[in-house]
mmCIF file of C-alpha atoms in Angstrom:
data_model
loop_
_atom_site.group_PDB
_atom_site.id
_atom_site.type_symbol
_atom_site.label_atom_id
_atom_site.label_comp_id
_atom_site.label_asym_id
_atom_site.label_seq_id
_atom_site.Cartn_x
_atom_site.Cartn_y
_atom_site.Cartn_z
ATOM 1 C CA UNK A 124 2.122 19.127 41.221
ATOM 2 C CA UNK A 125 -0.542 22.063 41.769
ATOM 3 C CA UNK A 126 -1.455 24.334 39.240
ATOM 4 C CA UNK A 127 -1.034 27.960 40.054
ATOM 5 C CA UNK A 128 -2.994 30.749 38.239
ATOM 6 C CA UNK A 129 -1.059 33.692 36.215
ATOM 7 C CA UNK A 130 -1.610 36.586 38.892
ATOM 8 C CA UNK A 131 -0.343 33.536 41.927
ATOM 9 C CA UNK A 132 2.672 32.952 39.791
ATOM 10 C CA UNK A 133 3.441 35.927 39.413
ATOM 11 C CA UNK A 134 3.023 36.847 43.145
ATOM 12 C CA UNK A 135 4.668 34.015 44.196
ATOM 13 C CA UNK A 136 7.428 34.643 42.149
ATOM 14 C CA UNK A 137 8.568 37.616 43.253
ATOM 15 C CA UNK A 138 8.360 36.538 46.284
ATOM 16 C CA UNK A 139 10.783 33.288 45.776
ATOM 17 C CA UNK A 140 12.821 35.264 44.141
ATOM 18 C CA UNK A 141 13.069 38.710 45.717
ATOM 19 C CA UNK A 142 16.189 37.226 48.047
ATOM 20 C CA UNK A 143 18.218 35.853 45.078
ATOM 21 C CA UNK A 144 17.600 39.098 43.110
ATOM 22 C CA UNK A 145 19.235 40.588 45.852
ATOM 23 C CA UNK A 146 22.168 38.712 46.067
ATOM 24 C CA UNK A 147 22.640 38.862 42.400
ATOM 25 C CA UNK A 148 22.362 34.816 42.399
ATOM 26 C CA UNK A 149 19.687 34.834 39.988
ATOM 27 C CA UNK A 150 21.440 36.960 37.810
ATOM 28 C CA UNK A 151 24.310 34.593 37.508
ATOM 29 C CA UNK A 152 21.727 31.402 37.235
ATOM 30 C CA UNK A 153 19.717 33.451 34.631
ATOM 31 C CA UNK A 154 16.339 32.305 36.614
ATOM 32 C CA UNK A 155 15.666 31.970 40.004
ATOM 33 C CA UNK A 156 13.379 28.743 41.310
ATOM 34 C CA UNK A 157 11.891 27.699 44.859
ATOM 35 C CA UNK A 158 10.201 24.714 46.141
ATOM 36 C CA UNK A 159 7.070 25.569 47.918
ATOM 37 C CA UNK A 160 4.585 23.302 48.690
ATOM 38 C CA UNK A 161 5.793 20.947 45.907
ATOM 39 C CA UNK A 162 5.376 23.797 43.351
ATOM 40 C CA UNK A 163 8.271 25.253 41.193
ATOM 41 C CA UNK A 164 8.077 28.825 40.706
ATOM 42 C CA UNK A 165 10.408 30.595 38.179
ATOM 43 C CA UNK A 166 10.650 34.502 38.203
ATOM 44 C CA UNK A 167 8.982 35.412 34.547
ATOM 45 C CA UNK A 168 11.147 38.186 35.140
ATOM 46 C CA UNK A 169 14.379 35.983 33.594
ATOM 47 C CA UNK A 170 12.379 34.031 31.333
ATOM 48 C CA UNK A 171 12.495 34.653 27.787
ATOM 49 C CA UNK A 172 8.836 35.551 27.129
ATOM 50 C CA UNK A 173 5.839 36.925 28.822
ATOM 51 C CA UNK A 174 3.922 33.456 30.727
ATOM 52 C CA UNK A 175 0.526 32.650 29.104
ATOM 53 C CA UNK A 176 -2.408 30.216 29.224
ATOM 54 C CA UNK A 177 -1.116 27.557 27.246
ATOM 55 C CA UNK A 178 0.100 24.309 28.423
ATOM 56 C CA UNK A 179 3.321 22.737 27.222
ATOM 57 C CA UNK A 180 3.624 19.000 26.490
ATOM 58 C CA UNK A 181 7.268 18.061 26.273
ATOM 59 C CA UNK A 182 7.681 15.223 23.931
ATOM 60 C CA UNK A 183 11.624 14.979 22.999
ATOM 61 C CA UNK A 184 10.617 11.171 21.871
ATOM 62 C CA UNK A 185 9.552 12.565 18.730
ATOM 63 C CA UNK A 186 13.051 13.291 17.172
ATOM 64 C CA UNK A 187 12.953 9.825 16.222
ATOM 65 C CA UNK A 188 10.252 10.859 14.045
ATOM 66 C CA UNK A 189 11.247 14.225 12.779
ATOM 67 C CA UNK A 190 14.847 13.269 12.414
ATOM 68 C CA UNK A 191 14.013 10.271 10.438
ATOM 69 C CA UNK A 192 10.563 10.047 9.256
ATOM 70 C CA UNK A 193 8.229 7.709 8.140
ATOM 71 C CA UNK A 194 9.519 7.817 4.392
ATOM 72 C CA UNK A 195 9.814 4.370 3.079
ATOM 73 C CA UNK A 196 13.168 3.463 0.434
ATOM 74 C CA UNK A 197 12.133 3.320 -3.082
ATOM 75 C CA UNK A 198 12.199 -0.618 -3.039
ATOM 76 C CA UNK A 199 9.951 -0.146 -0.549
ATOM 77 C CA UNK A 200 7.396 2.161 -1.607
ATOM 78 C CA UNK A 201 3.840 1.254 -1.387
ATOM 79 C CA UNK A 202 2.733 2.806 -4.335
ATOM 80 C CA UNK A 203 5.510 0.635 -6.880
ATOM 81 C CA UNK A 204 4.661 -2.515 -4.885
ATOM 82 C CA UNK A 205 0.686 -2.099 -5.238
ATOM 83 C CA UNK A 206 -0.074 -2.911 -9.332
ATOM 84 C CA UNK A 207 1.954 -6.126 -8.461
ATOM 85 C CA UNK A 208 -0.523 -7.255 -6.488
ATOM 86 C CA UNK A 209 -4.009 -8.268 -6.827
ATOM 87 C CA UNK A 210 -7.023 -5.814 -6.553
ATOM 88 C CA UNK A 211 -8.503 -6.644 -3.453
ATOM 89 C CA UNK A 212 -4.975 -7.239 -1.742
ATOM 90 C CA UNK A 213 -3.714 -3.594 -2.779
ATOM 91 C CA UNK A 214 -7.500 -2.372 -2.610
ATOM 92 C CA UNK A 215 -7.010 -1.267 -6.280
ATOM 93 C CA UNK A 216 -10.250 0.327 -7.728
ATOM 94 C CA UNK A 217 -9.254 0.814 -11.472
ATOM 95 C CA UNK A 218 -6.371 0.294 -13.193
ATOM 96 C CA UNK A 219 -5.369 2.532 -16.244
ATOM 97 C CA UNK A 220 -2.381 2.567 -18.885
ATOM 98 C CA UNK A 221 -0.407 5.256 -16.775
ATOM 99 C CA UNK A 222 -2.120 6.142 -13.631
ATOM 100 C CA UNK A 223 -4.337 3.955 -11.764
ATOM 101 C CA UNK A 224 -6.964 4.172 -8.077
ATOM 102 C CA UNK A 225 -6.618 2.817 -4.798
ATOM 103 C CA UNK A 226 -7.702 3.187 -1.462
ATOM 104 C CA UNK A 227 -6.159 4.943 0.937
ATOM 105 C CA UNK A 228 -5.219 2.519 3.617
ATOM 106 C CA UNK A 229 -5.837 4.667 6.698
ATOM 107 C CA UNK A 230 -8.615 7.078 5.130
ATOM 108 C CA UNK A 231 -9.877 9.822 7.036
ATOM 109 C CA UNK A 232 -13.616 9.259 5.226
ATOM 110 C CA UNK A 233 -14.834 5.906 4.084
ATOM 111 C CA UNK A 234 -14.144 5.711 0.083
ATOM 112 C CA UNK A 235 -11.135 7.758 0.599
ATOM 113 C CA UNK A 236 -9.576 6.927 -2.560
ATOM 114 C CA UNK A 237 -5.427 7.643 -3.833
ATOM 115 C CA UNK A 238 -4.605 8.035 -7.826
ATOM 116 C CA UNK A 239 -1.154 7.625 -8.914
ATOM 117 C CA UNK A 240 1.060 7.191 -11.566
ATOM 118 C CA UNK A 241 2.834 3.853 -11.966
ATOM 119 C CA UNK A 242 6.485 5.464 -12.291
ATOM 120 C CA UNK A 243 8.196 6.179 -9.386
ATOM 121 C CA UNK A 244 8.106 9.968 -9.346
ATOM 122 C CA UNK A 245 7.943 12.450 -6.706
ATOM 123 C CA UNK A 246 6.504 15.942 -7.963
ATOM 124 C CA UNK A 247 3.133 17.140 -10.160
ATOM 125 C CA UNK A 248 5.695 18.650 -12.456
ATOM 126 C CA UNK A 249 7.396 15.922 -13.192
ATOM 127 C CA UNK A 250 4.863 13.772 -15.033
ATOM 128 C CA UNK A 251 4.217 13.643 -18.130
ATOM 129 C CA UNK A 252 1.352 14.905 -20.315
ATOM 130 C CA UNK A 253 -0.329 11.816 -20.734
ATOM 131 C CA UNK A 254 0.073 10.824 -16.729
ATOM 132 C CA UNK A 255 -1.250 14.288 -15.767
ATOM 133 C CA UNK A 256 -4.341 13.686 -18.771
ATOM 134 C CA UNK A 257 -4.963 9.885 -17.135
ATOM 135 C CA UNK A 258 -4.409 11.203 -13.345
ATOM 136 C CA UNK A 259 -7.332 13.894 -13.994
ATOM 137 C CA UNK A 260 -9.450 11.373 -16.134
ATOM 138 C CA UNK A 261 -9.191 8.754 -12.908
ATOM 139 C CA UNK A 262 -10.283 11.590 -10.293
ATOM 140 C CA UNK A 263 -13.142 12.837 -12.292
ATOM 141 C CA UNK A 264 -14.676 8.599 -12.538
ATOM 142 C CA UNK A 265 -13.908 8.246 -9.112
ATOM 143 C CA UNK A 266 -15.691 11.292 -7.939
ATOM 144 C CA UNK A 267 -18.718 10.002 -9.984
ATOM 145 C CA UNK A 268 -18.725 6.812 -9.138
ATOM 146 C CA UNK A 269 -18.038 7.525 -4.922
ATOM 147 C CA UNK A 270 -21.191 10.542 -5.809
ATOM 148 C CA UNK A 271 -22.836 7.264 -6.960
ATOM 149 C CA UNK A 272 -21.926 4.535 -4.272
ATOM 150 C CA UNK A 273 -21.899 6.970 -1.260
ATOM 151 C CA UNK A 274 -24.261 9.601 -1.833
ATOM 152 C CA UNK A 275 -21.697 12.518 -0.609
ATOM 153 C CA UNK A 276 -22.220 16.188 -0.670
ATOM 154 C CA UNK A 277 -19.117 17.537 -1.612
ATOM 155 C CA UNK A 278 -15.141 16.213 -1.761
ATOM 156 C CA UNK A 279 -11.732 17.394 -0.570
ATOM 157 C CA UNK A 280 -8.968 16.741 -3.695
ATOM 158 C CA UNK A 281 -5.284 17.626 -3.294
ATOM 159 C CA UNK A 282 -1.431 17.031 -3.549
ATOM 160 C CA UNK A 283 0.891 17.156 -0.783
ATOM 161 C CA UNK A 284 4.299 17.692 -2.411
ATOM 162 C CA UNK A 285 7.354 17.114 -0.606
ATOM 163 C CA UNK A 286 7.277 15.406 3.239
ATOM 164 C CA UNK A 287 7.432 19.080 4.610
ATOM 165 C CA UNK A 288 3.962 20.191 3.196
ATOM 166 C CA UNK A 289 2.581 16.578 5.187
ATOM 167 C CA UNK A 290 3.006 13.669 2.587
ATOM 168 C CA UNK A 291 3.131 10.510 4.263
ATOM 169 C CA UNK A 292 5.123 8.785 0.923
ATOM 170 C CA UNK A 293 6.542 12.247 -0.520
ATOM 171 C CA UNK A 294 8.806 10.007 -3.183
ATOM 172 C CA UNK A 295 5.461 8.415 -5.200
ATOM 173 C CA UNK A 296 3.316 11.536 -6.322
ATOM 174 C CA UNK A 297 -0.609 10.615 -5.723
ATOM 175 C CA UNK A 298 -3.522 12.923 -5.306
ATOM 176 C CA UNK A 299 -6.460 12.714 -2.188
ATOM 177 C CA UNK A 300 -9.783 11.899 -2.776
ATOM 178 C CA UNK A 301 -11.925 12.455 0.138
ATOM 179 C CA UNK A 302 -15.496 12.684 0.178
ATOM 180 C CA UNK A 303 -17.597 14.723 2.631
ATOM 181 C CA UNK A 304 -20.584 14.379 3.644
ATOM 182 C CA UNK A 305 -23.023 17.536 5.280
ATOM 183 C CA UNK A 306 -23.397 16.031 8.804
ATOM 184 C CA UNK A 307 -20.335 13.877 8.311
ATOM 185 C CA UNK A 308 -18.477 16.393 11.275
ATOM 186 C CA UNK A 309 -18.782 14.697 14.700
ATOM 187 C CA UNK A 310 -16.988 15.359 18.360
ATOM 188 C CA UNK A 311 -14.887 12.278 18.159
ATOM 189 C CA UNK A 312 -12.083 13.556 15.728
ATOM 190 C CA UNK A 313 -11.752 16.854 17.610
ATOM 191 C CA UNK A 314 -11.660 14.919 21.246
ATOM 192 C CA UNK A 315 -10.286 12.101 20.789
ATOM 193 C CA UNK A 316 -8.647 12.227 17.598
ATOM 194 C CA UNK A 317 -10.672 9.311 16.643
ATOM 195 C CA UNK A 318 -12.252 8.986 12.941
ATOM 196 C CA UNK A 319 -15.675 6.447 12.857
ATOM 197 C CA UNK A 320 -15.918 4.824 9.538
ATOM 198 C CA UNK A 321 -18.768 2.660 8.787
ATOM 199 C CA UNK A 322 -17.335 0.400 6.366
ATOM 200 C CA UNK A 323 -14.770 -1.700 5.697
ATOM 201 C CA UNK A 324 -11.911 -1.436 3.019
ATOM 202 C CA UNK A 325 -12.795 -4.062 1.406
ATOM 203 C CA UNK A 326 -16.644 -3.701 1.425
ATOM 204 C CA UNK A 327 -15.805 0.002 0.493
ATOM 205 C CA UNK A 328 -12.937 -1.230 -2.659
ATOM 206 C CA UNK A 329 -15.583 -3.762 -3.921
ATOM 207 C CA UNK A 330 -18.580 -1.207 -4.009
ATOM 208 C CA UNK A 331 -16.434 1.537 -5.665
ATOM 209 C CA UNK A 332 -14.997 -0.986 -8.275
ATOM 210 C CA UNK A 333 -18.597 -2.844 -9.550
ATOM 211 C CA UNK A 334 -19.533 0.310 -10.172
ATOM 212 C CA UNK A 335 -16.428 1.901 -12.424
ATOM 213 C CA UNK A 336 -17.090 1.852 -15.906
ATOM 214 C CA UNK A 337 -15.987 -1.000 -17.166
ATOM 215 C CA UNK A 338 -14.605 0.777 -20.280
ATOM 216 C CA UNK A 339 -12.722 3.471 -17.915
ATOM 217 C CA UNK A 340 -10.683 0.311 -16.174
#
């Protein structure tokens, strides 16, 4: 269907509807509409809001997703199911007595790296001194040894706690490890919501793990 501009809809509109405004149809319908030229024109005038220059994409699919989620059961979770497996199957960096360093699976830099606790808990608040003292001891290795490896400029480190602040397995607490690089921003992720990483996990796990300190694993 065509496109019209603001000051043509608006036109148009009062046009299409000046008849059913005068019959008091529209009133009754709440909106008025016409067909012209395979172009459906609604009077703004009973339509909640003012019309603007934004486009809207209609995607009702998605309560599947909001409704539900992407939250896996706790015999599910990633994060138990990971120190059960072998380093370069969970792409396990370093190990520790109460936290211990993956990768992330779908990283948004290469050497994006996850710590967690082992226990299955959900909030920062919740662990206890000695996880919080191992989770901080892990991120400060790994940010030396990715500074080593990878030769970044800078990283991103953070919790998301609780599915509504965006994490993507809210039940197992873990902390983000990105690292960023100066010239590391590109078009692709802002056009085509594309990241390019230039090495694979595994190439990236065994890089990051020959070089922890062997005393720190």
């Amino acid at each position: 269907m065509a496109r019209l501009s603001l000051d043509d809809y608006a036109e148009s509109a009062d046009r299409a509807g000046s008849a059913d405004r005068a019959t008091g149809a529209a009133g009754a319908a709440g909106a008025t509409g016409a067909e012209e030229g395979g172009v459906r024109i609604d009077d703004p005038g009973y339509l909640v809001g003012v019309p603007d220059e934004f486009q809207r994409l209609w995607t009702p699919h998605r309560m599947v997703y909001i409704q539900h989620g992407q939250q896996p059961g706790k015999d599910d979770c990633p994060f138990c199911v990971a120190p059960s497996m072998s380093d370069e199957d969970a792409l396990i960096v370093a190990r520790g007595k109460h936290a211990y360093a993956l990768l992330n699976l779908f990283p948004y830099n290469s050497g994006h790296l996850l710590v967690c606790p082992y226990r299955h808990i959900a909030q920062y608040d919740e662990a206890t001194p000695e996880e919080v003292a191992e989770i901080g001891s892990l991120t400060q290795t790994a940010m030396r040894v990715i500074r080593e490896v990878s030769k970044n400029d800078g990283f991103n480190l953070g919790m998301n706690q609780g599915a509504i602040a965006g994490a993507g397995i809210a039940a197992h607490l873990h902390q983000h490890i990105v690292p960023r690089w100066a010239q590391d921003a590109n078009f692709l992720p802002i056009i085509a919501k594309t990241k390019a990483l230039p090495q694979l996990l595994g190439e990236v796990r065994a890089a990051i793990a020959d070089a922890w300190p062997k005393d720190d694993a």
